[in-house]
């Protein structure tokens, strides 16, 4: 679906939500739940924090849509911007770095059989490396990489979340990819040098 | 196309955003310039690694149920509208005398 068609569908759903149609709320929630949670997961420390942030972002987005009526041009960027702000507040409260593999995830490795466990260990090591590299980047770079490269949010919508032009957002995305690549190379080099 | 111009086009190139003619000119430069080719290839690999390696985040059924219940509580106008819609239909039909 093109961004324009998606925006137009969102606006129709928001109108129906304001008029009292519960299915409109549920459809919008279903449409954005994974992506909002995905962004929250990349920007907070634990899955619990991410779910709390995503849920609160939906609550605020729907409240604001009732209050602002015609002023909300599209739902997604609005919601993602709230997720970003809430995640930032949450991190400030906790004063912790973002993301690590949870102990429950690590523990579940023991349950798999040996071959599966080996592949799973490799996959998680790769994921941990990516997370470490992503986590070392400035917040704005993590946001643009998460939205554009992980959640497939169109550049125009990511631009609204970031408060930048589309061209500036693309430029930021390319700088962020280069920085991520350089950080990954450093991490791999460090692990190669470790005896 | 200068090296600096080509370097600036690598981002759109990796995303498949370049017009055909510009893409062809850039590709011919990539064959001739190893540094530029390394840059393009590693950027494409980084993007692919990120997409494949991070795993998709899927909202659990428990999260969906919890969040939707909270959203319904926070939007009482939805319950009022639903209740109104469920009123007996005979009150809404035109009565033929």
Tab-separated table of C-alpha atoms in Angstrom:
chain	number	residue	atom	x	y	z
A	1	UNK	CA	0.000	0.000	0.000
A	2	UNK	CA	1.365	3.446	-0.909
A	3	UNK	CA	1.899	6.000	1.914
A	4	UNK	CA	-0.879	8.181	0.429
A	5	UNK	CA	-3.402	5.316	0.371
A	6	UNK	CA	-2.342	4.280	3.866
A	7	UNK	CA	-2.803	7.865	5.144
A	8	UNK	CA	-6.207	8.128	3.513
A	9	UNK	CA	-7.322	4.811	5.041
A	10	UNK	CA	-6.016	5.936	8.438
A	11	UNK	CA	-7.972	9.178	8.210
A	12	UNK	CA	-11.188	7.324	7.383
A	13	UNK	CA	-10.594	4.943	10.289
A	14	UNK	CA	-9.870	7.861	12.642
A	15	UNK	CA	-13.122	9.538	11.612
A	16	UNK	CA	-15.048	6.334	12.278
A	17	UNK	CA	-13.243	5.915	15.603
A	18	UNK	CA	-14.303	9.422	16.660
A	19	UNK	CA	-17.854	8.600	15.619
A	20	UNK	CA	-17.785	5.635	18.017
A	21	UNK	CA	-16.950	2.616	15.833
A	22	UNK	CA	-14.897	0.191	17.985
A	23	UNK	CA	-13.783	-1.770	14.876
A	24	UNK	CA	-11.966	1.325	13.624
A	25	UNK	CA	-9.873	1.440	16.806
A	26	UNK	CA	-9.149	-2.286	16.553
A	27	UNK	CA	-8.169	-2.049	12.880
A	28	UNK	CA	-5.781	0.828	13.512
A	29	UNK	CA	-4.320	-1.014	16.495
A	30	UNK	CA	-3.809	-4.206	14.446
A	31	UNK	CA	-2.252	-2.238	11.609
A	32	UNK	CA	0.374	-0.579	13.812
A	33	UNK	CA	0.833	-2.882	16.833
A	34	UNK	CA	3.868	-4.804	15.498
A	35	UNK	CA	5.671	-1.740	14.146
A	36	UNK	CA	5.023	0.404	17.236
A	37	UNK	CA	6.187	-2.421	19.479
A	38	UNK	CA	9.163	-3.037	17.172
A	39	UNK	CA	10.296	0.556	17.518
A	40	UNK	CA	9.754	0.449	21.297
A	41	UNK	CA	11.764	-2.793	21.574
A	42	UNK	CA	14.739	-1.161	19.789
A	43	UNK	CA	14.595	1.912	22.020
A	44	UNK	CA	14.036	0.433	25.485
A	45	UNK	CA	15.774	-2.032	27.760
A	46	UNK	CA	13.275	-4.856	28.189
A	47	UNK	CA	10.269	-6.328	26.409
A	48	UNK	CA	8.118	-5.291	29.394
A	49	UNK	CA	9.248	-1.663	29.036
A	50	UNK	CA	8.619	-1.829	25.295
A	51	UNK	CA	5.075	-3.146	25.751
A	52	UNK	CA	4.367	-0.493	28.369
A	53	UNK	CA	5.670	2.231	26.043
A	54	UNK	CA	3.758	0.919	23.005
A	55	UNK	CA	0.490	0.589	24.936
A	56	UNK	CA	0.800	4.084	26.413
A	57	UNK	CA	1.629	5.470	22.961
A	58	UNK	CA	-1.589	4.001	21.532
A	59	UNK	CA	-3.597	5.439	24.426
A	60	UNK	CA	-2.133	8.912	23.879
A	61	UNK	CA	-2.447	8.753	20.103
A	62	UNK	CA	-6.160	7.866	20.279
A	63	UNK	CA	-6.773	10.504	22.974
A	64	UNK	CA	-5.086	13.133	20.831
A	65	UNK	CA	-6.998	12.029	17.765
A	66	UNK	CA	-10.260	12.676	19.654
A	67	UNK	CA	-9.064	16.109	20.736
A	68	UNK	CA	-7.350	17.250	17.540
A	69	UNK	CA	-9.947	15.945	15.085
A	70	UNK	CA	-8.949	17.141	11.603
A	71	UNK	CA	-5.449	18.223	12.630
A	72	UNK	CA	-3.980	14.692	12.694
A	73	UNK	CA	-2.790	14.139	9.130
A	74	UNK	CA	-1.857	10.459	9.538
A	75	UNK	CA	-1.837	8.034	12.434
A	76	UNK	CA	1.427	6.105	11.991
A	77	UNK	CA	3.997	8.908	12.190
A	78	UNK	CA	2.059	10.432	15.073
A	79	UNK	CA	2.108	7.142	16.967
A	80	UNK	CA	5.805	6.462	16.243
A	81	UNK	CA	6.759	9.953	17.423
A	82	UNK	CA	4.950	9.272	20.725
A	83	UNK	CA	6.694	5.879	21.037
A	84	UNK	CA	10.035	7.603	20.497
A	85	UNK	CA	9.308	10.269	23.133
A	86	UNK	CA	8.022	7.789	25.729
A	87	UNK	CA	10.961	5.430	25.153
A	88	UNK	CA	13.343	8.323	25.620
A	89	UNK	CA	11.599	9.260	28.910
A	90	UNK	CA	11.739	5.643	30.046
A	91	UNK	CA	15.473	5.408	29.364
A	92	UNK	CA	16.090	8.677	31.182
A	93	UNK	CA	14.193	7.342	34.220
A	94	UNK	CA	16.130	4.096	34.240
A	95	UNK	CA	19.471	5.542	33.068
A	96	UNK	CA	20.213	2.261	31.361
A	97	UNK	CA	21.526	1.392	27.931
A	98	UNK	CA	19.130	-0.171	25.424
A	99	UNK	CA	18.440	-3.790	24.728
A	100	UNK	CA	20.078	-6.965	25.769
A	101	UNK	CA	19.047	-10.566	25.353
A	102	UNK	CA	16.777	-11.422	28.245
A	103	UNK	CA	17.711	-14.205	30.628
A	104	UNK	CA	14.549	-16.128	29.681
A	105	UNK	CA	15.610	-16.089	26.020
A	106	UNK	CA	19.076	-17.312	26.941
A	107	UNK	CA	17.661	-20.023	29.195
A	108	UNK	CA	15.400	-21.343	26.433
A	109	UNK	CA	18.531	-22.267	24.464
A	110	UNK	CA	19.142	-25.150	26.809
A	111	UNK	CA	15.878	-26.736	25.739
A	112	UNK	CA	16.779	-27.086	22.074
A	113	UNK	CA	18.638	-30.122	20.763
A	114	UNK	CA	22.381	-29.810	20.099
A	115	UNK	CA	22.344	-28.974	16.371
A	116	UNK	CA	19.455	-26.584	16.715
A	117	UNK	CA	21.087	-25.091	19.779
A	118	UNK	CA	24.313	-24.471	17.832
A	119	UNK	CA	22.456	-22.679	15.022
A	120	UNK	CA	20.393	-20.800	17.556
A	121	UNK	CA	23.535	-19.784	19.445
A	122	UNK	CA	25.049	-18.452	16.213
A	123	UNK	CA	21.879	-16.574	15.367
A	124	UNK	CA	21.728	-15.029	18.822
A	125	UNK	CA	25.411	-14.120	18.731
A	126	UNK	CA	24.793	-12.342	15.428
A	127	UNK	CA	21.743	-10.651	16.892
A	128	UNK	CA	23.696	-9.613	19.986
A	129	UNK	CA	26.418	-8.110	17.770
A	130	UNK	CA	23.837	-6.199	15.758
A	131	UNK	CA	22.145	-4.994	18.928
A	132	UNK	CA	25.450	-3.862	20.407
A	133	UNK	CA	26.315	-1.988	17.226
A	134	UNK	CA	22.865	-0.433	16.933
A	135	UNK	CA	22.868	0.502	20.597
A	136	UNK	CA	26.156	2.369	20.232
A	137	UNK	CA	24.631	4.786	17.706
A	138	UNK	CA	22.944	8.107	18.547
A	139	UNK	CA	19.190	7.797	19.235
A	140	UNK	CA	18.135	9.550	16.022
A	141	UNK	CA	20.168	7.090	13.937
A	142	UNK	CA	18.641	4.122	15.771
A	143	UNK	CA	15.175	5.537	15.140
A	144	UNK	CA	15.724	6.029	11.406
A	145	UNK	CA	17.297	2.567	10.988
A	146	UNK	CA	14.508	0.916	12.955
A	147	UNK	CA	11.730	2.688	11.095
A	148	UNK	CA	13.132	2.443	7.561
A	149	UNK	CA	15.205	-0.740	7.565
A	150	UNK	CA	13.473	-2.891	10.165
A	151	UNK	CA	9.845	-1.780	10.165
A	152	UNK	CA	9.609	-0.778	6.481
A	153	UNK	CA	8.040	2.566	7.329
A	154	UNK	CA	8.083	4.748	4.172
A	155	UNK	CA	10.698	7.527	4.116
A	156	UNK	CA	7.967	10.181	4.071
A	157	UNK	CA	6.419	8.847	7.284
A	158	UNK	CA	9.810	8.454	8.958
A	159	UNK	CA	10.473	12.102	8.061
A	160	UNK	CA	7.351	13.130	9.982
A	161	UNK	CA	8.468	11.155	13.030
A	162	UNK	CA	11.911	12.747	12.924
A	163	UNK	CA	10.668	16.264	12.121
A	164	UNK	CA	12.889	16.449	9.024
A	165	UNK	CA	12.391	16.715	5.290
A	166	UNK	CA	12.267	13.485	3.263
A	167	UNK	CA	15.645	14.306	1.674
A	168	UNK	CA	17.218	14.990	5.085
A	169	UNK	CA	15.736	11.733	6.418
A	170	UNK	CA	17.230	9.720	3.542
A	171	UNK	CA	20.581	11.402	4.110
A	172	UNK	CA	20.356	10.594	7.833
A	173	UNK	CA	19.496	6.969	6.986
A	174	UNK	CA	22.553	6.577	4.760
A	175	UNK	CA	24.830	8.134	7.391
A	176	UNK	CA	23.313	5.836	10.011
A	177	UNK	CA	23.902	2.752	7.809
A	178	UNK	CA	27.529	3.747	7.287
A	179	UNK	CA	27.978	4.273	11.028
A	180	UNK	CA	26.368	0.899	11.770
A	181	UNK	CA	28.621	-0.823	9.236
A	182	UNK	CA	31.737	0.837	10.712
A	183	UNK	CA	30.688	-0.153	14.234
A	184	UNK	CA	30.062	-3.767	13.131
A	185	UNK	CA	33.499	-3.877	11.519
A	186	UNK	CA	35.056	-2.612	14.766
A	187	UNK	CA	33.207	-5.231	16.820
A	188	UNK	CA	34.237	-8.063	14.473
A	189	UNK	CA	37.814	-6.812	14.482
A	190	UNK	CA	37.838	-6.692	18.292
A	191	UNK	CA	36.468	-10.251	18.511
A	192	UNK	CA	39.077	-11.482	15.991
A	193	UNK	CA	41.856	-9.969	18.088
A	194	UNK	CA	40.582	-11.525	21.316
A	195	UNK	CA	42.653	-14.664	22.020
B	1	UNK	CA	30.076	11.663	-12.566
B	2	UNK	CA	32.806	12.452	-10.014
B	3	UNK	CA	33.825	10.081	-7.227
B	4	UNK	CA	32.167	12.364	-4.644
B	5	UNK	CA	28.918	12.448	-6.631
B	6	UNK	CA	28.989	8.690	-6.999
B	7	UNK	CA	29.637	8.276	-3.274
B	8	UNK	CA	26.555	10.413	-2.496
B	9	UNK	CA	24.407	8.222	-4.745
B	10	UNK	CA	25.296	4.956	-3.006
B	11	UNK	CA	22.480	5.262	-0.431
B	12	UNK	CA	19.714	5.652	-3.048
B	13	UNK	CA	21.474	2.968	-5.135
B	14	UNK	CA	21.272	0.442	-2.283
B	15	UNK	CA	17.579	1.301	-1.794
B	16	UNK	CA	16.863	0.949	-5.529
B	17	UNK	CA	15.781	4.602	-5.668
B	18	UNK	CA	17.923	5.734	-8.631
B	19	UNK	CA	16.535	6.385	-12.115
B	20	UNK	CA	17.678	3.732	-14.627
B	21	UNK	CA	20.161	5.948	-16.464
B	22	UNK	CA	21.861	7.166	-13.247
B	23	UNK	CA	21.962	3.612	-11.914
B	24	UNK	CA	23.659	2.357	-15.093
B	25	UNK	CA	26.282	5.120	-14.939
B	26	UNK	CA	26.939	4.380	-11.285
B	27	UNK	CA	27.223	0.637	-11.957
B	28	UNK	CA	29.856	1.230	-14.622
B	29	UNK	CA	31.810	3.295	-12.078
B	30	UNK	CA	31.479	0.511	-9.506
B	31	UNK	CA	33.184	-1.927	-11.897
B	32	UNK	CA	36.106	0.478	-12.271
B	33	UNK	CA	36.518	1.690	-8.669
B	34	UNK	CA	37.212	-0.950	-6.013
B	35	UNK	CA	36.777	1.440	-3.073
B	36	UNK	CA	33.429	2.589	-4.341
B	37	UNK	CA	32.384	-1.011	-4.990
B	38	UNK	CA	33.427	-1.996	-1.439
B	39	UNK	CA	31.392	0.907	-0.073
B	40	UNK	CA	28.275	-0.103	-2.054
B	41	UNK	CA	28.604	-3.782	-1.224
B	42	UNK	CA	29.165	-3.289	2.509
B	43	UNK	CA	26.245	-0.851	2.757
B	44	UNK	CA	23.953	-3.345	1.024
B	45	UNK	CA	25.231	-6.132	3.304
B	46	UNK	CA	24.705	-4.001	6.416
B	47	UNK	CA	21.117	-3.314	5.388
B	48	UNK	CA	20.507	-7.001	4.655
B	49	UNK	CA	22.129	-8.130	7.922
B	50	UNK	CA	19.993	-5.708	9.879
B	51	UNK	CA	16.804	-6.928	8.207
B	52	UNK	CA	17.605	-10.608	8.536
B	53	UNK	CA	19.563	-10.683	11.759
B	54	UNK	CA	17.422	-8.660	14.105
B	55	UNK	CA	14.308	-10.756	13.823
B	56	UNK	CA	10.790	-9.480	13.470
B	57	UNK	CA	9.027	-8.099	16.518
B	58	UNK	CA	5.509	-9.488	16.762
B	59	UNK	CA	3.038	-8.285	19.336
B	60	UNK	CA	1.904	-11.244	21.447
B	61	UNK	CA	-1.773	-12.145	21.812
B	62	UNK	CA	-1.506	-11.277	25.515
B	63	UNK	CA	-0.161	-7.810	24.717
B	64	UNK	CA	-2.850	-7.265	22.073
B	65	UNK	CA	-5.635	-8.304	24.442
B	66	UNK	CA	-4.263	-6.191	27.319
B	67	UNK	CA	-3.706	-3.099	25.193
B	68	UNK	CA	-7.079	-3.343	23.444
B	69	UNK	CA	-8.902	-3.769	26.764
B	70	UNK	CA	-7.122	-0.679	28.086
B	71	UNK	CA	-7.919	1.262	24.897
B	72	UNK	CA	-11.611	0.353	25.125
B	73	UNK	CA	-11.677	1.513	28.768
B	74	UNK	CA	-10.016	4.760	27.735
B	75	UNK	CA	-12.574	5.395	24.990
B	76	UNK	CA	-16.003	5.119	26.618
B	77	UNK	CA	-17.622	6.788	23.604
B	78	UNK	CA	-17.099	3.494	21.712
B	79	UNK	CA	-19.173	1.531	24.242
B	80	UNK	CA	-21.928	4.147	24.139
B	81	UNK	CA	-22.062	4.030	20.337
B	82	UNK	CA	-22.065	0.201	20.341
B	83	UNK	CA	-24.891	0.101	22.882
B	84	UNK	CA	-26.939	2.545	20.792
B	85	UNK	CA	-26.429	0.396	17.709
B	86	UNK	CA	-27.689	-2.668	19.573
B	87	UNK	CA	-31.049	-1.119	20.454
B	88	UNK	CA	-34.055	-3.041	19.063
B	89	UNK	CA	-34.361	-2.404	15.353
B	90	UNK	CA	-38.143	-1.910	15.483
B	91	UNK	CA	-37.531	1.556	16.968
B	92	UNK	CA	-35.521	2.490	13.881
B	93	UNK	CA	-37.755	1.157	11.151
B	94	UNK	CA	-40.372	3.451	9.596
B	95	UNK	CA	-43.758	2.283	10.801
B	96	UNK	CA	-46.270	1.715	8.003
B	97	UNK	CA	-49.808	2.473	9.032
